[in-house]
Amino acid sequence: MKLSSRTQAFDRWIRTAFVEMNTELENRYFAQERRSDVLGCGDEIKLQLRDEGRAHVIELLAEGNTGDGFDSAFSVLGNVGMYLAALRRHELTNPARETRSPFLEASSLALHVGASLGMAPRFATSHLATRNRAVEGVRKSFTSLADEFIFIDENTRGILLLQSAADALTTIVHLGASSPVADVPFAAAKRAVQDVIASNQRLAERLDVQRFFYCVRPYYKPYRVGRQEYRGANAGDFSGINELDLLLGVCRANDPYYAQLLVDKMLFMLPADQARLRECMTRTSLLDELLPLIDTCAHTDWFQQNALLYLETFDVYAQSAIQHHDILVKKFIEVPAGTLEEAALEGITASGPPLSVLLGALEILRDMRRAADRPDITSRYHDIARLRAAVH
Ligand code: HEM
């Protein structure tokens, strides 16, 4: 990876002084009686963070487009994005009280690099997950708190595993759902999703609720870049999860609710993921391949084998969706948010809307993924039941 010396210097700062200042601020906020209070605490550190970061940003802005390629631009976008997210977290900016970002240089840099890459001008999940390069074992983070590393690492494991499940199901698209050798990719997909469930379980057990809620999650708030406000990053900003939705057939690209969600997340993903998702949107789902074969082929060995494997994969996927909502979202967001008063709740969700709206939207996704018996949403409940009935 070829990086300019200014890009490297910024990256070094993000991995060292930036982390130290954020960690010190988090420890100070956390030691207060009201942990959600940020204003008036550690002001001298906040200003140091703002000014040191600005000096790097100004240098990079003056350097302009170095033509160093994707890796370099991607690194700058992640770093300037993390810098802006930290300024938001420490209340040096707040989209609710401003019409444009007070950080002009950082906004210009993020807009320039984001537009040139074809990504939103802010840090994305991939910066802290699948493209978070470890240096001597240390990956990039906002703080050095153990709970942030638990969160980043298990999120990344979940993403890697879901992506490999999606890779496996994609190979079935090419083999055809009636292929007798589809057992290999179905088994790989099922195993990968089972491993996601184990990773989520570890996360649920090891992550400290208070630390996550007060010291990790606030870096994922929406913030303004230039005039526009951009939602926060979330672990779902990669194509694999939607490839699984579409290939299993539990969500459809022509369903207006789901299509809107795909459009909204496009720029939060790596360009390579955007291309994968676009291609996947043109495929027929495995469910829609299997259903028309029931009447003519249900008696065959290959149908019985592949329909059963499909259903087993669907079942673990449904379990993982239920686990995300009923355990992770509930334990780490819904329950602790219940203890905060209204004003402190602002900006708790990464995507921006009020918590009740966000929870309703996440519930719809969970119910699509488990093909729930819910007539008010597009659910494959009856189709899954039909396939189950055809399997001995
Ligand atoms: C402490 C752990 C976690 C919590 C509290 C959590 C919470 C949330 C919340 C609140 C959202 C809605 C967007 C937002 O405002 O952020 C979301 C989205 C999402 N999360 Fe998580 N999450 C966690 C871990 C994970 C992990 C490990 C994965 C798997 C890779 C994951 C996958 C997703 C996906 C795919 C979405 C996008 C919506 C969807 O398509 O379902 N999350 N999460």
Coordinates of C-alpha atoms and ligand atoms in Angstrom, one line a residue:
M1 CA 0.0 0.0 0.0
K2 CA 1.6 3.3 -1.1
L3 CA 0.7 6.2 1.1
S4 CA 2.0 9.8 0.9
S5 CA 3.9 10.9 3.9
R6 CA 1.1 13.3 4.9
T7 CA -1.4 10.5 4.7
Q8 CA 0.8 8.3 6.8
A9 CA 1.3 11.1 9.4
F10 CA -2.4 11.5 9.7
D11 CA -2.9 7.8 10.1
R12 CA -0.2 7.6 12.8
W13 CA -1.9 10.4 14.7
I14 CA -5.3 8.7 14.4
R15 CA -3.7 5.5 15.8
T16 CA -1.9 7.2 18.7
A17 CA -2.6 10.7 20.1
F18 CA -6.2 10.7 18.8
V19 CA -6.9 7.4 20.6
E20 CA -5.2 8.6 23.8
M21 CA -7.3 11.8 23.9
N22 CA -10.6 10.1 23.2
T23 CA -9.8 7.5 25.9
E24 CA -9.0 10.1 28.5
L25 CA -12.2 12.0 27.7
E26 CA -14.3 8.7 27.9
N27 CA -12.8 7.9 31.3
R28 CA -13.7 11.4 32.5
Y29 CA -17.2 11.3 31.2
F30 CA -17.7 7.8 32.6
A31 CA -16.5 8.8 36.1
Q32 CA -19.2 11.4 36.4
E33 CA -22.5 10.8 38.2
R34 CA -24.3 11.5 34.9
R35 CA -22.3 9.6 32.3
S36 CA -24.2 11.2 29.4
D37 CA -22.9 14.7 30.3
V38 CA -20.3 15.8 27.8
L39 CA -20.4 19.6 27.9
G40 CA -17.9 21.2 30.3
C41 CA -15.8 18.1 30.9
G42 CA -12.2 17.8 29.6
D43 CA -12.5 21.0 27.5
E44 CA -8.7 21.4 27.1
I45 CA -8.4 17.9 25.7
K46 CA -11.3 18.5 23.2
L47 CA -9.6 21.6 21.9
Q48 CA -6.3 19.9 21.6
L49 CA -7.9 17.0 19.6
R50 CA -9.7 19.5 17.4
D51 CA -6.5 21.6 16.7
E52 CA -4.1 18.7 16.2
G53 CA -6.5 17.0 13.8
R54 CA -7.1 20.2 11.9
A55 CA -3.4 20.7 11.3
H56 CA -3.2 17.3 9.6
V57 CA -6.4 18.0 7.6
I58 CA -5.0 21.3 6.3
E59 CA -1.8 19.7 5.1
L60 CA -3.8 17.0 3.3
L61 CA -6.2 19.5 1.7
A62 CA -3.2 21.5 0.4
E63 CA -1.7 18.3 -1.0
G64 CA -4.8 17.7 -3.1
N65 CA -5.5 14.5 -5.0
T66 CA -2.2 12.6 -4.9
G67 CA -3.4 10.0 -7.4
D68 CA -2.0 7.4 -5.0
G69 CA -5.0 5.2 -5.7
F70 CA -7.8 3.6 -3.8
D71 CA -6.0 2.5 -0.6
S72 CA -4.6 6.0 0.0
A73 CA -7.9 7.8 -0.6
F74 CA -9.8 5.3 1.4
S75 CA -7.4 5.7 4.4
V76 CA -7.8 9.5 4.3
L77 CA -11.6 9.2 4.1
G78 CA -11.7 6.9 7.1
N79 CA -9.3 9.1 9.2
V80 CA -11.0 12.4 8.4
G81 CA -14.3 10.7 9.1
M82 CA -13.2 9.3 12.5
Y83 CA -11.9 12.8 13.3
L84 CA -15.3 14.3 12.5
A85 CA -17.1 11.6 14.4
A86 CA -15.0 12.3 17.5
L87 CA -15.8 16.0 17.2
R88 CA -19.5 15.1 17.1
R89 CA -19.1 12.7 20.0
H90 CA -17.5 15.4 22.1
E91 CA -20.2 17.9 21.2
L92 CA -17.9 20.3 19.4
T93 CA -20.4 20.0 16.6
N94 CA -24.1 18.9 16.7
P95 CA -26.2 18.7 13.5
A96 CA -29.3 19.6 15.5
R97 CA -28.0 23.1 16.3
E98 CA -26.1 23.8 13.0
T99 CA -27.0 24.1 9.4
R100 CA -23.5 23.3 8.2
S101 CA -20.5 21.7 9.7
P102 CA -18.3 24.2 11.5
F103 CA -15.3 22.2 10.3
L104 CA -14.8 23.5 6.8
E105 CA -11.4 22.0 6.0
A106 CA -12.3 18.6 7.2
S107 CA -15.7 18.8 5.3
S108 CA -13.9 19.8 2.1
L109 CA -11.4 17.0 2.4
A110 CA -14.1 14.4 3.2
L111 CA -16.3 15.6 0.3
H112 CA -13.4 15.6 -2.1
V113 CA -12.2 12.1 -1.2
G114 CA -15.7 10.6 -0.7
A115 CA -16.9 11.8 -4.1
S116 CA -13.8 10.6 -5.9
L117 CA -14.2 7.1 -4.3
G118 CA -18.0 6.9 -4.9
M119 CA -18.7 6.7 -1.1
A120 CA -20.5 8.8 1.5
P121 CA -18.1 11.5 2.7
R122 CA -17.7 10.0 6.2
F123 CA -16.1 7.0 7.9
A124 CA -17.8 3.8 7.0
T125 CA -18.1 0.5 8.8
S126 CA -15.5 -1.0 6.5
H127 CA -12.9 1.5 7.8
L128 CA -13.2 -0.1 11.2
A129 CA -14.0 -3.7 10.1
T130 CA -12.9 -5.5 7.0
R131 CA -10.5 -2.8 5.8
N132 CA -9.1 -2.0 9.3
R133 CA -5.5 -2.9 8.8
A134 CA -3.8 -4.1 12.0
V135 CA -0.3 -2.7 12.7
E136 CA 1.6 -5.1 15.0
G137 CA -1.7 -6.6 16.1
V138 CA -3.4 -3.2 16.9
R139 CA -6.3 -2.2 14.7
K140 CA -7.7 1.3 14.3
S141 CA -10.2 2.4 16.9
F142 CA -11.5 5.6 18.6
T143 CA -10.3 4.6 22.1
S144 CA -8.2 1.9 23.6
L145 CA -11.0 0.7 25.8
A146 CA -11.3 -3.1 25.9
D147 CA -15.0 -2.9 25.1
E148 CA -14.4 -1.0 21.9
F149 CA -12.1 -3.8 20.7
I150 CA -14.6 -6.5 21.7
F151 CA -17.2 -4.6 19.6
I152 CA -15.0 -3.9 16.6
D153 CA -13.6 -7.5 16.5
E154 CA -16.9 -9.3 16.9
N155 CA -18.6 -7.0 14.4
T156 CA -15.8 -7.8 11.9
R157 CA -16.0 -11.5 12.5
G158 CA -19.8 -11.3 12.0
I159 CA -19.3 -9.4 8.7
L160 CA -16.5 -11.8 7.4
L161 CA -18.7 -14.8 8.2
L162 CA -21.9 -13.4 6.7
Q163 CA -19.9 -12.4 3.6
S164 CA -18.5 -15.9 3.2
A165 CA -22.1 -17.3 3.6
A166 CA -23.1 -14.9 0.8
D167 CA -20.1 -16.1 -1.3
A168 CA -21.3 -19.7 -0.8
L169 CA -24.9 -19.0 -1.8
T170 CA -23.7 -17.1 -4.9
T171 CA -22.0 -20.2 -6.2
I172 CA -25.4 -21.9 -6.1
V173 CA -26.7 -19.2 -8.4
H174 CA -24.3 -20.5 -11.0
L175 CA -24.8 -24.2 -10.2
G176 CA -28.6 -23.9 -10.2
A177 CA -30.8 -24.8 -7.2
S178 CA -31.4 -28.2 -8.7
S179 CA -27.8 -29.1 -8.8
P180 CA -26.9 -32.3 -6.8
V181 CA -23.6 -30.7 -5.8
A182 CA -25.3 -27.7 -4.2
D183 CA -24.8 -29.6 -0.9
V184 CA -21.2 -28.2 -0.6
P185 CA -22.1 -24.4 -0.8
F186 CA -25.3 -24.9 1.3
A187 CA -23.3 -26.6 4.0
A188 CA -20.6 -23.8 3.9
A189 CA -23.3 -21.1 4.1
K190 CA -25.0 -22.8 7.0
R191 CA -21.8 -23.3 9.0
A192 CA -20.8 -19.7 8.4
V193 CA -24.1 -18.4 9.8
Q194 CA -23.9 -20.8 12.7
D195 CA -20.5 -19.2 13.4
V196 CA -22.1 -15.7 13.3
I197 CA -24.5 -16.8 16.0
A198 CA -21.6 -17.9 18.1
S199 CA -19.8 -14.6 17.5
N200 CA -22.9 -12.6 18.4
Q201 CA -23.3 -14.8 21.5
R202 CA -19.8 -13.9 22.6
L203 CA -20.5 -10.3 22.0
A204 CA -23.6 -10.4 24.1
E205 CA -21.8 -12.1 27.0
R206 CA -18.5 -10.1 27.0
L207 CA -19.5 -6.5 26.0
D208 CA -20.2 -4.3 29.0
V209 CA -23.5 -2.6 28.5
Q210 CA -22.6 0.7 30.2
R211 CA -19.2 1.0 28.5
F212 CA -20.7 0.3 25.1
F213 CA -23.7 2.6 25.5
Y214 CA -21.8 5.5 27.0
C215 CA -18.3 5.2 25.5
V216 CA -18.4 3.3 22.2
R217 CA -21.8 3.9 20.6
P218 CA -21.7 7.7 20.7
Y219 CA -18.9 7.7 18.0
Y220 CA -21.5 6.3 15.6
K221 CA -23.8 9.3 15.7
P222 CA -24.9 11.1 12.6
Y223 CA -22.9 14.3 11.8
R224 CA -22.8 17.0 9.1
V225 CA -20.2 17.2 6.4
G226 CA -20.6 20.5 4.7
R227 CA -24.3 21.2 4.7
Q228 CA -25.6 17.7 4.7
E229 CA -26.1 15.4 7.6
Y230 CA -25.0 11.8 7.2
R231 CA -26.2 8.9 9.2
G232 CA -23.8 6.9 11.4
A233 CA -22.1 3.7 10.3
N234 CA -23.6 0.4 11.4
A235 CA -22.4 -3.2 11.2
G236 CA -24.9 -3.8 8.4
D237 CA -23.1 -1.6 5.9
F238 CA -21.7 -4.4 3.7
S239 CA -23.3 -6.3 0.8
G240 CA -23.2 -9.8 2.2
I241 CA -26.2 -9.4 4.5
N242 CA -28.4 -8.2 1.6
E243 CA -27.0 -10.8 -0.7
L244 CA -28.2 -13.4 1.8
D245 CA -31.6 -11.7 2.0
L246 CA -32.0 -11.7 -1.7
L247 CA -30.6 -15.1 -2.5
L248 CA -32.6 -16.8 0.2
G249 CA -35.5 -14.8 -1.1
V250 CA -36.7 -13.5 2.2
C251 CA -36.5 -9.9 1.0
R252 CA -37.0 -8.7 -2.6
A253 CA -35.3 -6.0 -4.5
N254 CA -38.6 -4.8 -6.0
D255 CA -40.3 -4.5 -2.6
P256 CA -40.5 -0.7 -2.1
Y257 CA -39.6 -0.9 1.6
Y258 CA -36.6 -3.0 1.1
A259 CA -35.4 -1.4 -2.1
Q260 CA -35.4 2.0 -0.3
L261 CA -33.2 0.5 2.3
L262 CA -30.8 -0.8 -0.3
V263 CA -30.6 2.6 -2.1
D264 CA -30.0 4.4 1.2
K265 CA -27.1 2.2 2.2
M266 CA -25.3 2.0 -1.2
L267 CA -22.9 4.8 -0.5
F268 CA -22.0 3.5 2.9
M269 CA -20.5 0.4 1.3
L270 CA -17.2 -0.2 -0.4
P271 CA -17.5 0.3 -4.2
A272 CA -16.7 -3.4 -4.7
D273 CA -19.7 -4.2 -2.4
Q274 CA -21.9 -1.8 -4.2
A275 CA -21.2 -3.6 -7.5
R276 CA -21.8 -7.0 -5.8
L277 CA -25.1 -5.9 -4.5
R278 CA -26.2 -4.4 -7.8
E279 CA -25.5 -7.6 -9.5
C280 CA -27.3 -9.7 -6.8
M281 CA -30.4 -7.5 -7.3
T282 CA -30.8 -9.0 -10.8
R283 CA -30.8 -12.7 -9.6
T284 CA -33.7 -15.0 -9.0
S285 CA -33.7 -16.2 -5.4
L286 CA -33.1 -19.8 -4.5
L287 CA -36.6 -19.9 -2.9
D288 CA -38.1 -18.8 -6.2
E289 CA -36.1 -21.4 -8.0
L290 CA -37.3 -24.2 -5.7
L291 CA -41.0 -23.3 -5.3
P292 CA -42.1 -23.9 -9.0
L293 CA -40.3 -27.3 -8.9
I294 CA -42.5 -28.7 -6.0
D295 CA -45.3 -30.1 -8.2
T296 CA -43.0 -31.9 -10.7
C297 CA -39.8 -32.7 -8.7
A298 CA -40.7 -33.0 -5.0
H299 CA -40.3 -36.8 -5.2
T300 CA -36.7 -36.6 -6.5
D301 CA -33.6 -37.1 -4.3
W302 CA -32.0 -33.9 -5.5
F303 CA -35.1 -31.9 -4.6
Q304 CA -35.4 -33.4 -1.2
Q305 CA -31.7 -32.8 -0.5
N306 CA -31.6 -29.2 -1.8
A307 CA -34.9 -28.1 -0.3
L308 CA -33.9 -29.5 3.1
L309 CA -30.5 -27.7 2.9
Y310 CA -32.2 -24.5 1.8
L311 CA -34.5 -24.7 4.8
E312 CA -31.7 -25.5 7.2
T313 CA -29.8 -22.4 5.9
F314 CA -32.9 -20.3 6.1
D315 CA -33.5 -21.5 9.7
V316 CA -30.0 -20.5 11.0
Y317 CA -30.3 -17.2 9.1
A318 CA -33.6 -16.5 10.8
Q319 CA -32.1 -17.3 14.2
S320 CA -29.3 -14.9 13.6
A321 CA -31.7 -12.1 12.7
I322 CA -33.8 -12.8 15.8
Q323 CA -30.6 -12.8 17.9
H324 CA -29.5 -9.4 16.5
H325 CA -32.8 -7.8 17.4
D326 CA -34.0 -9.6 20.5
I327 CA -30.6 -9.9 22.2
L328 CA -28.1 -7.4 20.9
V329 CA -30.3 -4.4 20.1
K330 CA -32.4 -5.0 23.2
K331 CA -29.6 -5.5 25.7
F332 CA -27.2 -2.8 24.4
I333 CA -29.6 -0.1 23.1
E334 CA -33.2 -0.5 24.1
V335 CA -32.8 -1.3 27.8
P336 CA -30.1 1.2 28.6
A337 CA -31.9 3.9 26.6
G338 CA -34.9 3.4 28.9
T339 CA -32.9 4.8 31.7
L340 CA -32.1 8.1 30.0
E341 CA -34.2 11.2 29.9
E342 CA -35.5 12.5 26.6
A343 CA -32.8 15.2 26.0
A344 CA -29.9 12.7 26.6
L345 CA -31.5 10.2 24.2
E346 CA -30.9 12.5 21.2
G347 CA -28.5 11.0 18.7
I348 CA -28.5 7.6 20.4
T349 CA -29.1 5.7 17.2
A350 CA -26.6 5.7 14.4
S351 CA -29.2 6.1 11.7
G352 CA -30.7 9.1 13.3
P353 CA -34.5 8.5 13.7
P354 CA -36.1 8.4 17.2
L355 CA -35.4 5.1 19.0
S356 CA -39.0 3.9 18.7
V357 CA -39.0 4.4 14.9
L358 CA -35.6 2.7 14.6
L359 CA -36.8 -0.3 16.6
G360 CA -39.9 -0.6 14.5
A361 CA -37.8 -0.6 11.3
L362 CA -35.4 -3.2 12.7
E363 CA -38.3 -5.4 13.8
I364 CA -39.6 -5.4 10.2
L365 CA -36.2 -6.6 9.0
R366 CA -36.1 -9.3 11.6
D367 CA -39.6 -10.4 10.6
M368 CA -38.8 -10.5 6.9
R369 CA -35.7 -12.5 7.7
R370 CA -37.6 -15.0 9.8
A371 CA -40.5 -15.1 7.3
A372 CA -42.9 -14.2 10.1
D373 CA -46.6 -14.6 9.9
R374 CA -47.2 -10.9 9.5
P375 CA -49.7 -9.8 6.8
D376 CA -48.7 -6.1 7.2
I377 CA -45.2 -6.7 5.7
T378 CA -43.8 -8.5 2.7
S379 CA -43.1 -11.9 4.3
R380 CA -42.4 -15.3 2.7
Y381 CA -44.3 -17.1 5.5
H382 CA -46.6 -19.0 3.2
D383 CA -43.9 -19.9 0.7
I384 CA -41.6 -21.2 3.3
A385 CA -44.5 -23.2 4.8
R386 CA -45.2 -24.7 1.3
L387 CA -41.6 -25.7 0.9
R388 CA -41.5 -27.3 4.3
A389 CA -44.6 -29.3 3.5
A390 CA -42.9 -30.7 0.4
V391 CA -39.9 -32.0 2.3
H392 CA -40.3 -35.4 3.9
Ligands
HEM1 C1 -23.6 -4.7 20.4 C2 -23.9 -5.2 19.2 C3 -24.8 -4.6 18.3 C4 -25.8 -3.7 18.5 C5 -26.2 -3.0 19.7 C6 -26.4 -3.5 17.2 C7 -27.5 -2.6 16.9 C8 -27.9 -2.2 15.7 C9 -28.8 -1.1 15.4 C10 -29.4 -0.2 16.5 C11 -28.9 -1.0 14.1 C12 -29.7 0.0 13.3 C13 -28.9 1.1 12.7 C14 -28.3 2.0 13.7 O1 -28.9 3.0 14.1 O2 -27.2 1.7 14.1 C15 -28.2 -2.1 13.5 C16 -28.1 -2.3 12.2 C17 -27.5 -3.5 11.7 N1 -26.7 -4.4 12.3 FE1 -26.3 -4.3 14.3 N2 -25.8 -4.2 16.2 C18 -24.8 -5.0 16.8 C19 -24.0 -5.9 16.3 C20 -24.1 -6.3 15.0 C21 -23.4 -7.4 14.4 C22 -22.2 -8.2 15.1 C23 -23.8 -7.6 13.1 C24 -23.4 -8.6 12.2 C25 -22.4 -8.4 11.3 C26 -24.9 -6.6 12.9 C27 -25.6 -6.4 11.8 C28 -26.4 -5.4 11.5 C29 -27.1 -5.2 10.2 C30 -27.0 -6.1 9.0 C31 -27.7 -3.9 10.4 C32 -28.5 -3.2 9.3 C33 -29.9 -3.4 9.3 C34 -30.2 -4.7 8.8 O3 -30.0 -4.9 7.6 O4 -30.6 -5.6 9.6 N3 -25.0 -5.9 14.1 N4 -27.5 -2.8 14.5

